[in-house]
Amino acid sequence: MSKLCWTCLSRLFLKYYDYIFPEYDDLYCKYCFVYGQDWAPTAGLEEGISQITSKSQDARRALVWNFPIDVTFKSTNPYGWPQIVLSVYGPDVFGNDVVRGYGAVHVPLSPGRHKKTIPMFVPESTSKLQKFTSWFMGRRPEYTDPKVVAQGEGREVTRVRSQGFVTLLFNVVTKDMRKLGYDTGPPDTQGVSGPSPPQGLPR
Amino acid sequence: MAEVHVIGQIMGATGFSESSLLCKWGVHTGPGFVSPWAAWKLLSGVREGQTQVDTPQIGDMAYWSHPIDLHFATKGLQGWPRLHLQVWSQDSFGRCQLAGYGFCHVPSSPGTHQLDCPTWRPLGSWREQLARAFVGGGPQLLHGDAIYSGADRYRLHTTSGGTVHLELSLLLRHFDRYGVEC
């Protein structure tokens, strides 16, 4: 890495996530970063697990983790821009830990504050019998490596069900992008993007 | 040479009458014919792909969150990349039926953009429409380039499908060196 003539860094703090999963409760989340081969983390933890959270008793029925993330990356090439992959797990009716959703989003490119709400989906069983068996045994279909969610290849054969949203707050700082000739456009400090949850659910 | 990075996601689709949807996407650059003087060159990334099949449980938006990461080098502005999409629906037997074709130009200004790409599908005769309603199937384009080129469109009679939602971030490099303002 020291031979290269430039680096570009982004540092992000994920302040909190709260999310909306109407049917499920007592959830925890694992996160990891997926990036191209020109990228390397220089500081902070690339992976982590949050606490288990339950829905609040009030009308909001909010699920809050408020999990901090502080990571720095360096790179020689914007290709392979890091993505954060989230996997949410929770107990089923028999008490087994099952996956409740996978989701991924690119770390925003422009410096500033960005709030993103990402949809979460689970792989679906191929037949009704397998669906019943997996419900009964507590072994739902899941990805052997959650990082596959951040890739485009090989997804054409998967069937999924989308069932929830997670909100992330990014604060991104970059270094030397302009010096190297990159134009990231206007910093959008207002930045609320991503699909809005359906009516009736809190933003 | 100037460089363009397109980094983003095909987020999902709304407004389709069918529920289990998948999207085949591809990026087309340059003129419609193969030219040795092609201005655009794909340095990294895959030019086309297919998303997962999603059946939404909440609301009517099918979510794919399919990542797109492309790195182009270019010598000219002609043939700015176009993203073309085909949305298909899959039934419980695994058969696929066309739900819509659409395309949108990759944005030309740096920054993050929310794109809504409307789609259309060929209508066919009344017999074909009836067959599509009962049995499935329906007319499809033989060559995908009618999706992103205007050349032979006048022959088509189409009806509208739903909308595909994308979020693309553009990173441009050295455009100011060549005096291009975007």
Coordinates of C-alpha atoms in Angstrom, one line a residue:
Chain A
M1 CA 0.0 0.0 0.0
S2 CA 2.9 2.4 0.7
K3 CA 4.0 2.3 -2.9
L4 CA 0.9 3.8 -4.3
C5 CA 0.8 7.5 -4.9
W6 CA -2.6 8.3 -3.5
T7 CA -5.2 7.1 -1.1
C8 CA -8.7 8.1 -0.6
L9 CA -10.3 7.5 2.7
S10 CA -13.8 7.5 4.0
R11 CA -14.7 7.3 7.6
L12 CA -18.2 6.7 8.6
F13 CA -20.0 6.6 11.9
L14 CA -23.2 4.7 11.9
K15 CA -25.0 6.4 14.7
Y16 CA -28.0 4.2 15.0
Y17 CA -30.2 1.8 13.3
D18 CA -33.8 1.3 14.1
Y19 CA -35.9 -0.7 12.0
I20 CA -39.3 -1.9 11.1
F21 CA -40.2 -5.5 11.1
P22 CA -43.9 -5.7 11.7
E23 CA -44.1 -9.4 12.6
Y24 CA -40.9 -10.1 14.5
D25 CA -39.5 -9.2 17.8
D26 CA -36.3 -9.7 19.9
L27 CA -33.9 -9.1 17.0
Y28 CA -30.2 -8.6 16.7
C29 CA -28.1 -7.5 13.8
K30 CA -24.7 -8.5 12.5
Y31 CA -22.9 -6.2 10.1
C32 CA -19.8 -6.6 7.9
F33 CA -18.3 -4.6 5.1
V34 CA -17.7 -5.9 1.6
Y35 CA -15.2 -4.1 -0.7
G36 CA -13.2 -4.6 -3.8
Q37 CA -9.6 -5.8 -3.9
D38 CA -8.3 -2.3 -4.2
W39 CA -9.7 -1.4 -0.8
A40 CA -8.3 -2.1 2.6
P41 CA -9.6 -1.1 6.1
T42 CA -7.2 1.0 8.1
A43 CA -9.0 1.5 11.3
G44 CA -12.1 0.4 13.1
L45 CA -13.9 -2.9 13.2
E46 CA -15.1 -4.4 9.9
E47 CA -17.6 -6.7 11.6
G48 CA -19.8 -6.7 14.6
I49 CA -22.9 -7.8 16.4
S50 CA -25.5 -5.6 18.0
Q51 CA -27.5 -6.2 21.2
I52 CA -30.9 -7.9 21.2
T53 CA -33.7 -5.5 21.1
S54 CA -37.4 -5.8 21.7
K55 CA -40.3 -3.6 20.4
S56 CA -41.1 -0.6 22.6
Q57 CA -44.4 -0.7 24.5
D58 CA -45.7 2.5 23.1
A59 CA -47.6 3.1 19.9
R60 CA -44.5 3.4 17.8
R61 CA -43.5 -0.2 18.3
A62 CA -40.0 0.8 17.5
L63 CA -37.0 -1.5 17.5
V64 CA -33.9 0.4 18.3
W65 CA -30.2 -0.7 18.3
N66 CA -28.4 2.6 18.2
F67 CA -25.2 0.7 17.3
P68 CA -22.1 2.7 16.7
I69 CA -19.8 2.0 13.8
D70 CA -16.5 3.8 13.1
V71 CA -14.5 2.5 10.1
T72 CA -11.8 3.9 7.9
F73 CA -10.9 2.6 4.5
K74 CA -8.2 3.4 2.0
S75 CA -8.1 2.6 -1.7
T76 CA -6.4 3.2 -5.0
N77 CA -9.5 3.0 -7.1
P78 CA -13.2 3.8 -6.5
Y79 CA -14.2 0.5 -8.1
G80 CA -15.3 -1.9 -5.3
W81 CA -16.6 0.9 -3.2
P82 CA -17.4 -0.6 0.2
Q83 CA -20.9 -1.9 1.0
I84 CA -22.3 -2.6 4.4
V85 CA -24.1 -5.9 4.7
L86 CA -26.6 -6.4 7.5
S87 CA -28.0 -9.7 8.7
V88 CA -30.8 -9.6 11.2
Y89 CA -31.6 -12.6 13.3
G90 CA -34.3 -13.4 15.9
P91 CA -36.0 -16.2 17.7
D92 CA -38.8 -18.2 16.1
V93 CA -41.8 -19.7 18.0
F94 CA -39.7 -22.6 19.1
G95 CA -36.9 -20.5 20.4
N96 CA -34.4 -21.2 17.6
D97 CA -32.3 -18.4 16.2
V98 CA -33.4 -17.8 12.6
V99 CA -32.5 -15.3 10.0
R100 CA -35.0 -12.5 9.6
G101 CA -33.4 -10.5 6.9
Y102 CA -30.4 -9.6 4.8
G103 CA -29.7 -6.3 3.3
A104 CA -26.8 -4.3 1.8
V105 CA -26.1 -0.8 0.7
H106 CA -23.1 1.1 -0.6
V107 CA -21.5 3.5 1.8
P108 CA -22.5 7.0 0.3
L109 CA -20.0 8.5 -2.1
S110 CA -20.2 12.1 -1.1
P111 CA -19.1 13.5 2.2
G112 CA -21.8 14.5 4.6
R113 CA -24.6 13.1 6.6
H114 CA -26.9 10.5 4.9
K115 CA -29.8 8.6 6.3
K116 CA -30.7 5.4 4.4
T117 CA -33.5 3.0 4.9
I118 CA -32.7 -0.4 3.4
P119 CA -35.1 -3.3 2.7
M120 CA -34.3 -6.7 4.2
F121 CA -35.2 -10.0 2.6
V122 CA -34.9 -13.7 3.4
P123 CA -34.3 -16.6 1.0
E124 CA -37.4 -18.6 0.3
S125 CA -37.8 -22.3 0.5
T126 CA -38.3 -24.0 -2.8
S127 CA -41.3 -26.1 -2.0
K128 CA -44.2 -26.0 0.5
L129 CA -42.9 -29.2 2.1
Q130 CA -39.4 -27.7 2.6
K131 CA -41.0 -24.6 4.0
F132 CA -42.9 -26.6 6.6
T133 CA -39.9 -28.7 7.5
S134 CA -37.7 -25.7 7.9
W135 CA -40.3 -24.0 10.1
F136 CA -40.7 -27.0 12.2
M137 CA -37.0 -27.8 12.6
G138 CA -36.0 -24.2 13.1
R139 CA -33.5 -24.3 10.2
R140 CA -34.6 -21.7 7.7
P141 CA -32.9 -21.2 4.4
E142 CA -30.0 -18.9 4.9
Y143 CA -26.9 -17.8 3.0
T144 CA -23.7 -19.6 4.0
D145 CA -21.8 -16.4 3.5
P146 CA -23.9 -13.2 4.0
K147 CA -21.4 -11.3 1.8
V148 CA -23.1 -12.8 -1.2
V149 CA -25.9 -10.2 -0.7
A150 CA -23.4 -7.5 -1.7
Q151 CA -22.6 -9.1 -5.0
G152 CA -24.6 -9.1 -8.2
E153 CA -23.4 -12.4 -9.7
G154 CA -25.2 -15.7 -8.9
R155 CA -28.3 -14.0 -7.6
E156 CA -30.5 -14.9 -10.5
V157 CA -31.3 -18.3 -9.1
T158 CA -32.4 -17.1 -5.7
R159 CA -36.0 -16.5 -4.6
V160 CA -36.5 -14.1 -1.7
R161 CA -39.2 -12.5 0.4
S162 CA -38.7 -8.9 1.5
Q163 CA -40.0 -8.3 5.0
G164 CA -38.7 -5.4 6.8
F165 CA -36.5 -2.3 6.8
V166 CA -33.4 -1.1 8.7
T167 CA -32.4 2.6 9.0
L168 CA -28.8 3.6 9.0
L169 CA -27.2 7.0 9.5
F170 CA -23.9 7.6 7.8
N171 CA -21.5 10.5 8.4
V172 CA -18.9 10.2 5.6
V173 CA -15.6 12.0 5.4
T174 CA -13.3 11.6 2.4
K175 CA -9.7 12.6 1.8
D176 CA -7.9 13.6 -1.4
M177 CA -10.7 12.7 -3.8
R178 CA -10.6 16.1 -5.4
K179 CA -6.8 16.2 -5.4
L180 CA -6.9 13.1 -7.6
G181 CA -9.4 14.5 -10.0
Y182 CA -12.6 12.9 -8.7
D183 CA -15.8 14.9 -8.6
T184 CA -18.3 13.5 -6.2
G185 CA -20.9 16.2 -6.8
P186 CA -22.7 18.4 -4.3
P187 CA -22.5 17.1 -0.8
D188 CA -26.1 16.4 0.2
T189 CA -26.2 17.1 3.9
Q190 CA -30.0 16.7 4.0
G191 CA -29.6 13.3 2.5
V192 CA -32.7 11.2 3.3
S193 CA -32.8 8.5 0.7
G194 CA -33.9 5.0 0.2
P195 CA -37.4 3.6 -0.2
S196 CA -39.9 5.0 2.3
P197 CA -41.5 2.4 4.4
P198 CA -45.2 1.8 3.6
Q199 CA -47.8 4.0 5.1
G200 CA -48.5 3.7 8.8
L201 CA -44.9 2.8 9.7
P202 CA -42.7 5.4 11.3
R203 CA -39.9 6.9 9.1
Chain B
M1 CA -8.9 9.8 -20.7
A2 CA -11.8 10.7 -18.6
E3 CA -13.3 8.1 -16.2
V4 CA -16.8 7.5 -15.0
H5 CA -17.7 5.4 -12.0
V6 CA -21.3 4.3 -11.6
I7 CA -22.0 2.9 -8.1
G8 CA -25.4 2.2 -6.9
Q9 CA -28.3 -0.2 -6.6
I10 CA -31.4 -1.4 -8.5
M11 CA -33.6 -0.9 -5.5
G12 CA -36.9 -2.4 -6.6
A13 CA -40.1 -2.0 -8.5
T14 CA -43.6 -0.8 -7.9
G15 CA -46.8 -0.7 -9.8
F16 CA -46.7 -4.1 -11.5
S17 CA -49.7 -6.2 -11.3
E18 CA -47.7 -9.4 -10.7
S19 CA -45.9 -10.0 -7.4
S20 CA -42.8 -12.2 -7.8
L21 CA -40.6 -10.0 -9.9
L22 CA -37.0 -10.2 -11.2
C23 CA -35.1 -7.8 -13.3
K24 CA -32.5 -8.4 -16.0
W25 CA -30.4 -5.4 -16.5
G26 CA -27.6 -4.4 -18.9
V27 CA -25.5 -1.4 -19.7
H28 CA -25.1 -0.3 -23.3
T29 CA -22.6 2.3 -24.4
G30 CA -21.6 3.8 -27.7
P31 CA -23.3 3.7 -31.0
G32 CA -25.6 0.9 -32.0
F33 CA -23.0 -0.8 -34.2
V34 CA -19.7 -2.4 -33.2
S35 CA -17.0 0.2 -33.9
P36 CA -13.3 0.0 -33.6
W37 CA -13.3 3.6 -32.6
A38 CA -15.7 3.0 -29.7
A39 CA -15.3 5.8 -27.2
W40 CA -16.4 4.0 -24.1
K41 CA -14.4 1.1 -22.5
L42 CA -15.6 -0.8 -19.5
L43 CA -12.5 -1.2 -17.2
S44 CA -14.1 -3.0 -14.3
G45 CA -17.5 -4.4 -13.4
V46 CA -20.0 -6.6 -15.0
R47 CA -22.0 -5.2 -17.9
E48 CA -25.2 -7.1 -17.3
G49 CA -26.9 -9.2 -14.7
Q50 CA -30.0 -10.5 -13.3
T51 CA -31.5 -9.8 -9.8
Q52 CA -33.1 -12.2 -7.4
V53 CA -36.8 -13.0 -7.5
D54 CA -38.5 -11.1 -4.8
T55 CA -42.0 -11.6 -3.3
P56 CA -42.9 -8.7 -1.1
Q57 CA -44.6 -9.4 2.2
I58 CA -45.2 -5.8 3.2
G59 CA -46.6 -3.3 0.7
D60 CA -46.4 -3.7 -3.0
M61 CA -42.8 -2.8 -3.7
A62 CA -40.6 -5.7 -4.8
Y63 CA -37.0 -5.1 -3.4
W64 CA -33.9 -6.3 -5.2
S65 CA -31.1 -4.2 -3.7
H66 CA -28.9 -5.3 -6.6
P67 CA -25.5 -3.7 -6.5
I68 CA -24.1 -2.0 -9.6
D69 CA -20.4 -1.0 -9.8
L70 CA -19.1 0.0 -13.1
H71 CA -15.9 1.8 -14.1
F72 CA -15.8 3.3 -17.6
A73 CA -13.0 5.1 -19.4
T74 CA -14.1 7.4 -22.2
K75 CA -12.7 9.5 -25.0
G76 CA -16.0 11.2 -25.9
L77 CA -19.5 12.1 -24.8
Q78 CA -21.3 10.3 -27.6
G79 CA -22.9 7.1 -26.5
W80 CA -23.3 8.0 -22.8
P81 CA -24.1 4.7 -21.0
R82 CA -27.7 3.6 -20.9
L83 CA -29.1 1.1 -18.4
H84 CA -31.7 -1.1 -19.9
L85 CA -34.0 -3.3 -17.8
Q86 CA -36.4 -6.1 -18.4
V87 CA -38.8 -6.9 -15.6
W88 CA -40.1 -10.5 -15.5
S89 CA -42.5 -12.1 -13.1
Q90 CA -42.1 -15.7 -12.0
D91 CA -45.1 -17.9 -10.9
S92 CA -45.1 -20.7 -8.4
F93 CA -44.2 -23.2 -11.2
G94 CA -41.1 -21.3 -12.1
R95 CA -42.3 -20.0 -15.4
C96 CA -41.3 -16.4 -16.3
Q97 CA -43.6 -13.9 -18.0
L98 CA -42.6 -10.5 -19.3
A99 CA -43.8 -7.6 -17.1
G100 CA -42.0 -4.7 -18.8
Y101 CA -39.1 -3.2 -20.6
G102 CA -37.5 0.1 -19.7
F103 CA -34.3 2.0 -20.0
C104 CA -32.7 5.1 -18.5
H105 CA -29.6 7.0 -19.2
V106 CA -27.0 6.9 -16.5
P107 CA -27.0 10.4 -15.0
S108 CA -24.5 12.8 -16.3
S109 CA -23.8 14.9 -13.2
P110 CA -21.8 13.7 -10.3
G111 CA -23.6 12.9 -7.1
T112 CA -26.3 10.6 -5.9
H113 CA -29.5 10.3 -8.0
Q114 CA -32.8 8.6 -7.4
L115 CA -34.1 7.3 -10.7
D116 CA -37.6 6.1 -11.6
C117 CA -37.7 4.2 -14.8
P118 CA -41.1 3.6 -16.3
T119 CA -41.6 0.4 -18.2
W120 CA -43.7 -0.8 -21.1
R121 CA -44.5 -4.1 -22.8
P122 CA -45.7 -5.0 -26.2
L123 CA -49.5 -5.4 -26.4
G124 CA -50.1 -7.8 -29.3
S125 CA -53.4 -8.7 -30.9
W126 CA -56.6 -9.2 -28.9
R127 CA -56.1 -12.9 -29.1
E128 CA -52.7 -12.6 -27.6
Q129 CA -54.0 -10.4 -24.9
L130 CA -56.6 -12.9 -24.0
A131 CA -54.1 -15.7 -24.0
R132 CA -51.8 -13.7 -21.7
A133 CA -54.6 -13.1 -19.3
F134 CA -55.5 -16.8 -19.0
V135 CA -52.5 -18.9 -19.9
G136 CA -49.6 -16.5 -19.7
G137 CA -46.9 -15.7 -22.2
G138 CA -47.4 -12.8 -24.5
P139 CA -45.3 -11.1 -27.1
Q140 CA -41.7 -10.3 -26.4
L141 CA -39.0 -8.4 -28.3
L142 CA -36.8 -10.5 -30.4
H143 CA -33.8 -8.2 -30.1
G144 CA -33.2 -6.3 -26.9
D145 CA -31.9 -3.2 -28.6
A146 CA -35.3 -1.8 -29.3
I147 CA -35.4 -1.1 -25.5
Y148 CA -32.7 1.5 -25.6
S149 CA -32.7 2.7 -29.2
G150 CA -35.4 4.6 -31.0
A151 CA -34.8 3.2 -34.4
D152 CA -37.7 0.9 -35.1
R153 CA -40.0 1.9 -32.3
Y154 CA -42.8 3.1 -34.6
R155 CA -43.7 -0.4 -35.4
L156 CA -44.6 -1.2 -31.8
H157 CA -48.0 -0.9 -30.0
T158 CA -47.3 -1.1 -26.2
T159 CA -49.0 -0.8 -22.9
S160 CA -47.4 0.5 -19.7
G161 CA -46.1 -1.5 -16.9
G162 CA -44.8 -0.5 -13.4
T163 CA -41.8 1.6 -12.4
V164 CA -38.3 0.4 -11.5
H165 CA -36.5 2.5 -8.9
L166 CA -32.8 2.9 -8.9
E167 CA -30.3 4.8 -6.8
L168 CA -27.1 5.6 -8.7
S169 CA -24.1 7.6 -7.6
L170 CA -21.8 9.0 -10.2
L171 CA -18.1 9.8 -9.7
L172 CA -16.5 11.6 -12.6
R173 CA -12.7 12.0 -13.1
H174 CA -10.8 14.4 -15.2
F175 CA -13.9 15.8 -17.0
D176 CA -12.8 19.3 -16.1
R177 CA -9.4 18.7 -17.8
Y178 CA -11.3 18.4 -21.1
G179 CA -13.4 21.4 -20.5
V180 CA -16.6 19.4 -20.0
E181 CA -19.1 20.9 -17.5
C182 CA -21.5 18.6 -15.8

